[in-house]
Coordinates of C-alpha atoms and ligand atoms in Angstrom, one line a residue:
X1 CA -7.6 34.8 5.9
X2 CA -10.8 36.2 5.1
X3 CA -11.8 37.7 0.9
X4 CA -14.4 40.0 0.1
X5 CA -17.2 39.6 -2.6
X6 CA -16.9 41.4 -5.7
X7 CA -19.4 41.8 -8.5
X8 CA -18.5 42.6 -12.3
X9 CA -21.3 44.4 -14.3
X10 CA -20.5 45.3 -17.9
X11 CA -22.8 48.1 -19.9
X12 CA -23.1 48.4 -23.4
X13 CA -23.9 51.7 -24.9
X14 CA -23.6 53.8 -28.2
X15 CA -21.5 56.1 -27.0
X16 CA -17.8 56.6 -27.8
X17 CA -16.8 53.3 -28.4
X18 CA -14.4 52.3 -25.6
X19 CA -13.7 50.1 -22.5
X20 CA -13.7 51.9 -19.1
X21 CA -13.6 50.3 -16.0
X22 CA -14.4 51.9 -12.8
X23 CA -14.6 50.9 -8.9
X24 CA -11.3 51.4 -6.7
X25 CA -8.7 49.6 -9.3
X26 CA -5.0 48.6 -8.9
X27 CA -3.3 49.1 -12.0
X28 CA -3.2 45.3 -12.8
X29 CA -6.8 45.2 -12.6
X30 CA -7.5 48.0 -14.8
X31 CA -5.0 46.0 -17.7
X32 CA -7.6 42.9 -17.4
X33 CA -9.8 45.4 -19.7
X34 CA -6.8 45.4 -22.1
X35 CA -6.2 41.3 -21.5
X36 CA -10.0 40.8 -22.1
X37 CA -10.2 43.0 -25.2
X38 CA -7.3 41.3 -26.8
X39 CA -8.3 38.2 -25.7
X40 CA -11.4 38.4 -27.4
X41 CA -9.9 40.0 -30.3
X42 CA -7.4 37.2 -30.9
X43 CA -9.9 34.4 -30.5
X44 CA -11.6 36.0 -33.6
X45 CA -14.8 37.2 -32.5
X46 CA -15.5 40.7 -33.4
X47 CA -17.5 42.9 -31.4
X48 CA -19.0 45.9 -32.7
X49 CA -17.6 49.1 -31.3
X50 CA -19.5 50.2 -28.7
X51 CA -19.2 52.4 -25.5
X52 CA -18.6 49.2 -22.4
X53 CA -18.7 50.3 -18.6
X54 CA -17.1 47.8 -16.4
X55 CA -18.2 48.4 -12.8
X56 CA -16.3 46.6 -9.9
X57 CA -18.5 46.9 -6.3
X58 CA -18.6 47.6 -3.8
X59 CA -16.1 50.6 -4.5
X60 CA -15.2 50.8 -0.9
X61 CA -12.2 48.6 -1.1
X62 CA -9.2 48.7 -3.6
X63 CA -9.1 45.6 -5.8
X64 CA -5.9 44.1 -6.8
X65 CA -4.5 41.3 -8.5
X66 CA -5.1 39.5 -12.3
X67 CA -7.5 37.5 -11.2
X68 CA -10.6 39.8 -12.0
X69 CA -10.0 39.3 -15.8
X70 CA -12.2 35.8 -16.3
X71 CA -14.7 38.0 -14.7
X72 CA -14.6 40.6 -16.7
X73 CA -14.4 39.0 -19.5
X74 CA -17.8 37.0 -18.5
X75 CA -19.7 40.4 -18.3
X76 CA -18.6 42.1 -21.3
X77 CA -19.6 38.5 -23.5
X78 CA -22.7 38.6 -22.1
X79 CA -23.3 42.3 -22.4
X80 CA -23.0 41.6 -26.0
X81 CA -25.7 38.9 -25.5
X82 CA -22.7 35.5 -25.6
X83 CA -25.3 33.8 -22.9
X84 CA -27.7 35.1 -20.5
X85 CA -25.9 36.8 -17.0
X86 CA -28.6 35.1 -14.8
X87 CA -26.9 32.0 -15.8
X88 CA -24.4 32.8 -13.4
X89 CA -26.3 33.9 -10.4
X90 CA -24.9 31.4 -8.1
X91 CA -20.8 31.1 -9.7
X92 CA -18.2 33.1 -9.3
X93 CA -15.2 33.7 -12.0
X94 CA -11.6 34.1 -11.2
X95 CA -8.6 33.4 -13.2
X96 CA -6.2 35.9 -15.3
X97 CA -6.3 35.9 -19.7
X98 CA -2.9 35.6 -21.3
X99 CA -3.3 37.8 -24.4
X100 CA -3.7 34.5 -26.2
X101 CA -7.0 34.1 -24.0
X102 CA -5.3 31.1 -22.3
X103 CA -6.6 31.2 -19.0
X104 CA -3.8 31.4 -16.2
X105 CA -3.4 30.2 -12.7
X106 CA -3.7 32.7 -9.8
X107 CA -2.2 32.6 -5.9
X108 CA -4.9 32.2 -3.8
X109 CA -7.4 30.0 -4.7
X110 CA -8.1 27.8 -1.7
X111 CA -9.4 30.7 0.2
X112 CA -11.3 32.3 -2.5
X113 CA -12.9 29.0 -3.3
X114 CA -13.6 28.8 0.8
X115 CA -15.3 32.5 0.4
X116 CA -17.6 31.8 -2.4
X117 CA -19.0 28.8 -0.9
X118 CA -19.3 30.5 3.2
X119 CA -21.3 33.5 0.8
X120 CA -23.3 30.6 -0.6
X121 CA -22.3 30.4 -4.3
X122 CA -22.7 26.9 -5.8
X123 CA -20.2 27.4 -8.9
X124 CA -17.2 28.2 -9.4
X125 CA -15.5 28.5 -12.8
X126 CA -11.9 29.0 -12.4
X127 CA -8.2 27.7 -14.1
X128 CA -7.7 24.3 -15.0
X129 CA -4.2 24.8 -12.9
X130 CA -6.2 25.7 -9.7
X131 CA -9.3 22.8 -9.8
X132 CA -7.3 20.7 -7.8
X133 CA -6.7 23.5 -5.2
X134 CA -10.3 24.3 -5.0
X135 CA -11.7 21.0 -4.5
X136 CA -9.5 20.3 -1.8
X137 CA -12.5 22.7 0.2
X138 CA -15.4 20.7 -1.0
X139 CA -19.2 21.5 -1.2
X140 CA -18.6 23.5 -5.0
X141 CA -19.2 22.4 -8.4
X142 CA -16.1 23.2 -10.1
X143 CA -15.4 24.1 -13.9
X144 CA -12.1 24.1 -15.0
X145 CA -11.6 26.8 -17.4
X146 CA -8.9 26.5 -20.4
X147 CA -9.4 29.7 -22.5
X148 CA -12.0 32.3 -23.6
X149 CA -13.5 30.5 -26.1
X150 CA -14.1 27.6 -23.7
X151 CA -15.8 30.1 -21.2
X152 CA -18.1 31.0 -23.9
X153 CA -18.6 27.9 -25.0
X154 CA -19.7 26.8 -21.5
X155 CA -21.6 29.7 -20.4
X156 CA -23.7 29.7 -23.7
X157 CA -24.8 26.0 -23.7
X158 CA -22.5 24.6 -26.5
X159 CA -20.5 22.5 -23.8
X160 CA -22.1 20.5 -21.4
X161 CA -21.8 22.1 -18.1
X162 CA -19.8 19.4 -16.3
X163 CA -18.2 19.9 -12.6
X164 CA -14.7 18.0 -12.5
X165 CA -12.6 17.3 -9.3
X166 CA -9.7 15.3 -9.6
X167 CA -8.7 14.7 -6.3
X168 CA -9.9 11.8 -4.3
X169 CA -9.9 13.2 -0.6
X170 CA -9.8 9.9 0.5
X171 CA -6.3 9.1 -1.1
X172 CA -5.4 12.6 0.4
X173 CA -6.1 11.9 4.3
X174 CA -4.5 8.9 3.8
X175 CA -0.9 10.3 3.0
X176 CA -1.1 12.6 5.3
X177 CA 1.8 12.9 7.8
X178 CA 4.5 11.0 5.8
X179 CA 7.8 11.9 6.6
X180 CA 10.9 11.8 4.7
X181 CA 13.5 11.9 7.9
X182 CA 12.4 10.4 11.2
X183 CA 14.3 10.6 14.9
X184 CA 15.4 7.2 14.9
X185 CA 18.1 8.5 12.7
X186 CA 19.5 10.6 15.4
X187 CA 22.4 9.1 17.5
X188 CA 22.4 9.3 21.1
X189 CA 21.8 12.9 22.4
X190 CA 19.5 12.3 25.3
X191 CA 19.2 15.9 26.7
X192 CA 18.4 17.1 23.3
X193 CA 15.9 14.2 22.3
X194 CA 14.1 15.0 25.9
X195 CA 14.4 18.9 25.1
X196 CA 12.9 18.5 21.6
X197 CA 10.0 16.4 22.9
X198 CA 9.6 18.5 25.9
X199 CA 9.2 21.1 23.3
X200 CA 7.2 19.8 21.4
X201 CA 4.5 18.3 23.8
X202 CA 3.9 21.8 25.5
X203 CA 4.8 24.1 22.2
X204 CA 7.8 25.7 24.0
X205 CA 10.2 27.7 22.0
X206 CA 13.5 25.6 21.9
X207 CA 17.3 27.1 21.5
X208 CA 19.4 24.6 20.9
X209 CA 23.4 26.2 21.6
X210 CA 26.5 23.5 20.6
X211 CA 29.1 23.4 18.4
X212 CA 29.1 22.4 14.5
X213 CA 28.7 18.8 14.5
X214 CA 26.3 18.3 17.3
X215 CA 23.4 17.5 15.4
X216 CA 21.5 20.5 15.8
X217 CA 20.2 20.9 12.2
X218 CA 19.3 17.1 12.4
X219 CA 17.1 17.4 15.4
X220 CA 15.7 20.4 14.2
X221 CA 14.8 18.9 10.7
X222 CA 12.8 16.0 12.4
X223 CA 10.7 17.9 15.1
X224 CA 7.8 18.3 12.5
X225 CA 7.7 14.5 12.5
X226 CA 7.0 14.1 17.0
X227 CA 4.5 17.0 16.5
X228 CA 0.8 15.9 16.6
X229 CA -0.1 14.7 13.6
X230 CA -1.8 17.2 10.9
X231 CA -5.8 16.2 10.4
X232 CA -7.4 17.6 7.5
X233 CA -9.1 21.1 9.0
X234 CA -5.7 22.1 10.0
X235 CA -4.2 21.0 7.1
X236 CA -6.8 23.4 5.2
X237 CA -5.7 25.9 7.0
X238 CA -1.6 25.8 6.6
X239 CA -2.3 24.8 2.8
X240 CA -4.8 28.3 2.5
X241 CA -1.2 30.2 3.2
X242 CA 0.7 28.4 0.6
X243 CA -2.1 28.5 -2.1
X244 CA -1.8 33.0 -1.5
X245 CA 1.8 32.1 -2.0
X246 CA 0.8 30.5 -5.0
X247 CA 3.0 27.7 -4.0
X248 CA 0.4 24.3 -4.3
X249 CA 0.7 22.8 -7.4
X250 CA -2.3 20.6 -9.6
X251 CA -0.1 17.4 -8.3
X252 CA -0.2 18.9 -4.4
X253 CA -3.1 20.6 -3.8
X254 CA -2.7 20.1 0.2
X255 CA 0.4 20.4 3.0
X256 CA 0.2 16.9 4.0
X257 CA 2.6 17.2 6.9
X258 CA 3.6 20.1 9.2
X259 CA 5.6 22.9 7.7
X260 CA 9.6 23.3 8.5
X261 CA 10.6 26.4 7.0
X262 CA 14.9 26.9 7.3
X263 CA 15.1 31.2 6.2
X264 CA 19.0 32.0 5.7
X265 CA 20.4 34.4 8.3
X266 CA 20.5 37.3 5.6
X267 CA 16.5 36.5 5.0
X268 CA 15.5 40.3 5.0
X269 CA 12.4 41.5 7.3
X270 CA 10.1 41.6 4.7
X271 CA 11.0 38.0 3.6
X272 CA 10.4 37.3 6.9
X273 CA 7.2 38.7 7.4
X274 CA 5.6 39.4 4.5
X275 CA 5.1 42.2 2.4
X276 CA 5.6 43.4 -1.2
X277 CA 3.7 45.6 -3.3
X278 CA 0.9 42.7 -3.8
X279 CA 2.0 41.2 -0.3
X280 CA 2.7 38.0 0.1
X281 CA 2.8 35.7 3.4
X282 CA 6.6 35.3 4.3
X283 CA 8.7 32.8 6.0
X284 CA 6.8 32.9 9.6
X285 CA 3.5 32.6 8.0
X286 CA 4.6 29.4 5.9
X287 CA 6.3 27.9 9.2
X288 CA 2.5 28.1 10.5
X289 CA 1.4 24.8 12.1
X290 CA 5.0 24.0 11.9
X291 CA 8.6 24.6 12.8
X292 CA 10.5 28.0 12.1
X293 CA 14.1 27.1 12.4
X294 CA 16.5 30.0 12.8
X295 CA 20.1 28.1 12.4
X296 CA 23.2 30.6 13.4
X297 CA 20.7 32.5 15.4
X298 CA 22.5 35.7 16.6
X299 CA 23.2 36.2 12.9
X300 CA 19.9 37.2 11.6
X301 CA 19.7 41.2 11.8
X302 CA 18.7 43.1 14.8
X303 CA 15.4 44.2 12.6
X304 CA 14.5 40.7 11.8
X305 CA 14.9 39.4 15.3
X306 CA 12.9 42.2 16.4
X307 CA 10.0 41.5 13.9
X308 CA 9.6 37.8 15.5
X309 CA 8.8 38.9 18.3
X310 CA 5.1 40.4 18.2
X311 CA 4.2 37.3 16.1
X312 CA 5.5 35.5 18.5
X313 CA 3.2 36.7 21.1
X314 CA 0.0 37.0 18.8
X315 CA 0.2 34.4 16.5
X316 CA -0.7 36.4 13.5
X317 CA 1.2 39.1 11.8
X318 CA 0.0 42.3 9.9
X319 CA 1.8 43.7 7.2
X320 CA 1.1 46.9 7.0
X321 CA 1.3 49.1 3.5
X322 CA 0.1 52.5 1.8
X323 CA -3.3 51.8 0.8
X324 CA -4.6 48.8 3.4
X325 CA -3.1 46.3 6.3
X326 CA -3.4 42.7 5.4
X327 CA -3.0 40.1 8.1
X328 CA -1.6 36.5 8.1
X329 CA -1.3 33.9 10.3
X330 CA 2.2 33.4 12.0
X331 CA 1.4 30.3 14.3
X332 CA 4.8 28.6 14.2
X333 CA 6.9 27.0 16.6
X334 CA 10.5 28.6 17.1
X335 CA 13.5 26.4 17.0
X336 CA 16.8 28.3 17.0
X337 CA 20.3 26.9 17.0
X338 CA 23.6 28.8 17.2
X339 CA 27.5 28.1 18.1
X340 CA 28.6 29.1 21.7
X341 CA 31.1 31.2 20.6
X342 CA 32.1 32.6 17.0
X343 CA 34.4 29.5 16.6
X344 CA 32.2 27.6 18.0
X345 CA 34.4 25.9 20.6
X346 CA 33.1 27.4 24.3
X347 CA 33.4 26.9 27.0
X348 CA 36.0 24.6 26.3
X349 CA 38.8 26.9 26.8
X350 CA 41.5 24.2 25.3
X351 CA 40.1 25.0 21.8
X352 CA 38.2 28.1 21.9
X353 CA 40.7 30.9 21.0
X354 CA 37.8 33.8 21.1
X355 CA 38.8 36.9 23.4
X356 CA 35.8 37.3 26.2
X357 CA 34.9 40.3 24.5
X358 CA 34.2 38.4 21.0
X359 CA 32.2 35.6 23.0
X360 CA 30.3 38.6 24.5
X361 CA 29.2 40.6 21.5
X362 CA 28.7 37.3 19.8
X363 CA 26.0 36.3 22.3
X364 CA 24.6 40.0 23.0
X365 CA 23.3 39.2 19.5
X366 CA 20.4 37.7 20.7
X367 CA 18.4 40.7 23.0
X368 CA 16.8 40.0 26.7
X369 CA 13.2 40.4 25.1
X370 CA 13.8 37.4 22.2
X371 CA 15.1 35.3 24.8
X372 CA 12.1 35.9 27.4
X373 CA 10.0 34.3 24.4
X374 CA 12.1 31.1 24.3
X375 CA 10.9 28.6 27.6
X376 CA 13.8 25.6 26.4
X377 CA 17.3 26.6 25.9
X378 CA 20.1 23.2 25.8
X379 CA 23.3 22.4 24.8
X380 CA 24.2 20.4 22.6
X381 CA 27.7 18.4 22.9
X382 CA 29.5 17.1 19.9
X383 CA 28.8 13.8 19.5
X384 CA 30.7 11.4 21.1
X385 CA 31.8 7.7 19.9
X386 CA 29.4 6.4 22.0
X387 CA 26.4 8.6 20.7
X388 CA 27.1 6.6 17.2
X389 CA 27.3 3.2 18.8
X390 CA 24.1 3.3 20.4
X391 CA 22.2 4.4 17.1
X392 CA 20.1 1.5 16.1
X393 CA 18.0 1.1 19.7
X394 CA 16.9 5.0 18.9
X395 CA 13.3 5.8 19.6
X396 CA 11.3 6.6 16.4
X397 CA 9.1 9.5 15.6
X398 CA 6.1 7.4 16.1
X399 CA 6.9 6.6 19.5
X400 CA 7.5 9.7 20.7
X401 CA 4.8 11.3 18.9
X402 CA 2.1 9.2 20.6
X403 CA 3.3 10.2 23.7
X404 CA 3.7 14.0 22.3
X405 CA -0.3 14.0 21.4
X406 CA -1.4 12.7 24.9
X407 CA 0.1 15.5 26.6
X408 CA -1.4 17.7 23.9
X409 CA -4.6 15.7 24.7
X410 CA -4.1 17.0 28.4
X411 CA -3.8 20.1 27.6
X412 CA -6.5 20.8 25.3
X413 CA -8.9 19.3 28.1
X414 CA -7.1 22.0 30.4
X415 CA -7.7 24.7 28.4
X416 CA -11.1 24.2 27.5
X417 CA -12.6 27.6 27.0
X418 CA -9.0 29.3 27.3
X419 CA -8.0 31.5 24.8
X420 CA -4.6 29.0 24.6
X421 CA -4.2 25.8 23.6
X422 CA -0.7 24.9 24.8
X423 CA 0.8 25.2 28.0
X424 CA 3.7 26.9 25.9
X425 CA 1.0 29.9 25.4
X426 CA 0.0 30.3 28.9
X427 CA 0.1 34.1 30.3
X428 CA 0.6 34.7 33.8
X429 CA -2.9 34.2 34.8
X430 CA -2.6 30.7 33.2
X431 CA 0.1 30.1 35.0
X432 CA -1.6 30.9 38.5
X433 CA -4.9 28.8 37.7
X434 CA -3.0 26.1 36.0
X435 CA 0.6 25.6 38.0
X436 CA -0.3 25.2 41.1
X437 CA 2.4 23.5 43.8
X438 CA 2.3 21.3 46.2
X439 CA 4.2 22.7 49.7
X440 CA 7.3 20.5 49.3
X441 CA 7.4 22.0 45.7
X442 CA 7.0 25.9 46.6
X443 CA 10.0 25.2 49.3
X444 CA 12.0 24.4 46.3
X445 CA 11.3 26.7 43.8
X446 CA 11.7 29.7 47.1
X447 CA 15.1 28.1 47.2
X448 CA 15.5 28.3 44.0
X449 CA 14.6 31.7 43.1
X450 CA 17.0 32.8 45.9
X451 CA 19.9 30.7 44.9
X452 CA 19.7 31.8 41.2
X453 CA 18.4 35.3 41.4
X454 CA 15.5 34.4 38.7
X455 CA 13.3 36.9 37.6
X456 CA 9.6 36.7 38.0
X457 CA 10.0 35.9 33.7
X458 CA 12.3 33.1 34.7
X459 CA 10.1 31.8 37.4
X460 CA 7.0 31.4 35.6
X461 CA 9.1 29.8 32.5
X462 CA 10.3 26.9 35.0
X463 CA 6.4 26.3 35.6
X464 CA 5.4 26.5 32.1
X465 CA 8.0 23.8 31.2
X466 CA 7.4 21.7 34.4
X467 CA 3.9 21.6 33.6
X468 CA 4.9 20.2 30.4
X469 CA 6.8 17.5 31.6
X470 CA 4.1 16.6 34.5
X471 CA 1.9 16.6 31.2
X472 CA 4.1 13.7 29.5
X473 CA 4.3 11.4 32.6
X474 CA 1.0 11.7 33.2
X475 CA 0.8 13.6 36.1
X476 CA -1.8 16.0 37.4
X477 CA 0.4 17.7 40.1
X478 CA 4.0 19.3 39.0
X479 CA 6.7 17.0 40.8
X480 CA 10.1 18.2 42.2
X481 CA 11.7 15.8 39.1
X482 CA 9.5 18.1 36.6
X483 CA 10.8 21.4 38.4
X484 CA 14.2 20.1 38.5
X485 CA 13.9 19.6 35.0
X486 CA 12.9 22.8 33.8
X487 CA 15.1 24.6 36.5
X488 CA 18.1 22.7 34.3
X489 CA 16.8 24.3 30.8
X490 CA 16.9 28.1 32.5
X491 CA 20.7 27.0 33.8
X492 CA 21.6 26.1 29.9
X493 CA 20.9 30.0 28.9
X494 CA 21.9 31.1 32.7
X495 CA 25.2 29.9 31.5
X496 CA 25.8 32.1 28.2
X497 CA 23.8 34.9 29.2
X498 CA 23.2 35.3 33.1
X499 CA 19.8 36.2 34.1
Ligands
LIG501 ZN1 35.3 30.4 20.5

């Protein structure tokens, strides 16, 4: 997420008096002339009337958003000769006047903040709500802004310029990847604890398919907590996303642990991806760096299947709209869950009372192309009597997470100068350089290919996985046990939807 640079000049002439602002101006940006003359009005300074240009440049790119106003307002008080403009040669100004001349928080911050100080500004002065925000990025004197009269009071000497940051960094690494739920918590379910950590060793796409009851929500809630853990510069970068949102508050300035983001299966597209007439990152931008859980899976809408699956492949999203494209990162991890059957019951016939057809439309749901994006599909099985006795000797997230980061470690050493970083993202050409088998192996996997009719897609998701798994013992070369393994997770959607 990249901003642009924008100056505010103000001009004071005799002409008609009057406020005009000029340079490629959303509505809301023009109104900041209207806040800012208020403003001032209301704080009880009187300006005489006078002719004031406002210029926004450059005027090659629309401007949008409240946040211009402190600007603004900066260049028409010094116009009328408040303080001297030189003064803030190295700052920038955001935040947006409440008619009152409060000054108001804006989404955003963090990567504004992250702009001024890659452009080499010093200062920034910008609303008390969003210091903590901004300090999170470091390297900027920061000045908390309450009102207009404030501002002036700042900008022309009569406060002490004094830089505040409230947030001890420190304290802030320090809490980072704290969970509320761990694994431990989950009872029994081995295929689905290996599935999940498979998953999440190589950053494979997981669809979990079991009946209500088998702990599918549960497992999904807690793979954040056996992902690698979050370090600051990534943290950063996730918390730059919600701050756009406007979703960090003065309390939590930073995502501390990795995002799991749950959209309903009526979430509309553009809630999904982002959009709006000031557009805003949507549900697969937050889950970046995290999990994106789809529960009831073939529920969601054909459209907003469909729109998961470019992001899926790049990473990033663009949401295009009338005037410009803005693009947002989308790097999330897919976890999708859904009943067999529309009572939930299949395969086991004694139960399920679905026709064949019903099963079949159910499951048609979910297209060909979605599914070639998702390398893990399991069942789940409703847990049994002895899944709950044998809760208490559970694994915990820590445990499997430190196990979870060494295969990452792998991986990253592999991919060294790669455009990937997970085996999970590996293209066919990756696959060739990277999966290589030994001659005992490629006799299986002929067999294999044979006996199930895969498709080349299939084949090369078996190697993907088994690399994964040969990644988690430890193992430079891909066993038979690691093929065997992933051969099993192609079975699982073999089942429901053939190949
Ligand atoms: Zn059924």
């Amino acid at each position: 997420m990249e901003g642009k640079n924008v100056t505010v000049e103000a001009d004071v002439s005799d002409g008609l008096p009057g406020l005009i602002l000029v340079g490629y101006l959303a509505s809301e940006v023009r109104e900041g002339g209207d806040r800012v003359r208020t403003a001032i009005k209301n704080l009880g300074l009187s300006l005489p009337p006078k002719k004031i240009t406002i210029n926004l440049s450059p005027a090659d790119f629309r401007k949008e958003g409240t946040g211009f106003d402190l600007a603004i307002a900066a260049a028409i008080l010094s116009a009328y000769g408040g303080f001297r403009a030189k003064d803030l040669k190295d700052a920038v100004l955001f935040g947006e006047l409440g008619l009152d001349g409060t000054v108001r928080g804006i989404p955003g911050v963090m990567a504004l903040t992250d702009q001024a100080r890659e452009s080499g500004f010093k200062r920034v002065f910008l609303p008390v709500e969003n210091v903590n925000e901004a300090s999170v990025i470091g390297g900027m004197e920061l000045y908390g802004i309450r009102d207009l009269r404030h501002l002036l009071e700042v900008l022309s000497g009569k406060l002490p310029m004094q830089a505040e940051s409230t947030i001890n960094m420190d304290e802030l690494q320090n809490s980072m990847n704290r969970y509320e739920v761990d694994f431990s918590e989950l009872s029994g379910q081995p295929l689905l604890r290996r599935a999940a950590e498979v998953a999440a060793a190589g950053k494979h796409n997981l669809l979990i398919v079991g009946p209500a009851g088998a702990g599918k929500t549960m497992l999904a809630k807690r793979m954040p907590t056996i992902m690698p853990g979050l370090d600051i510069a990534e943290s950063i970068e996730i918390s730059k996303i919600y701050s756009v949102s406007h979703l960090l508050t003065a309390k939590e300035p930073l995502i501390r642990i990795r995002p799991f983001r749950a959209p309903h299966h009526t979430v509309s597209v553009q809630a999904l991806t982002g959009g709006g007439r000031r557009p805003k990152p949507g549900e697969i931008s937050l889950a970046t760096g995290g999990i994106l859980f789809l529960d009831e899976f073939p529920e969601f809408s054909r459209a907003a299947l469909e729109t998961l699956r470019q992001p899926l492949e790049e990473r990033e999203v663009t949401v295009s709209r009338v005037e410009a494209s803005v693009t947002y990162p989308a790097n999330f991890q897919l976890v999708a869950a859904m009943n067999p059957c529309p009572c939930g019951h299949f395969p086991d016939r004694s139960r399920c009372r679905c026709t064949d057809g019903q099963i079949t439309r159910y499951l048609q749901k979910v297209s060909g192309p979605m599914l070639d994006r998702i390398d893990i599909c399991v069942e789940a099985a409703p847990i049994t009597y002895g899944d709950i006795k044998s809760s208490g000797n559970n694994e915990s997230s820590r445990e499997i997470r430190a196990r979870v980061e060494q295969a990452r470690k792998i991986q990253r050493e592999r991919f060294a100068g790669e455009n990937v970083r997970c085996n999970g993202e590996m293209s066919g050409r990756h696959i060739r350089k990277f999966c290589g088998l030994g001659r005992e192996e490629e006799k299986f996997m002929e067999e294999i290919f044979e006996k199930l009719a895969l498709s080349a897609r299939m084949h090369d998701r078996i190697l993907k996985v088994a690399r994964t798994t040969a990644d988690l013992a430890e193992e430079e070369k891909i066993r038979l046990a690691d093929l065997c393994e992933a051969v099993s997770y192609v079975k699982s959607r073999d089942k429901f939807w053939g190949n």
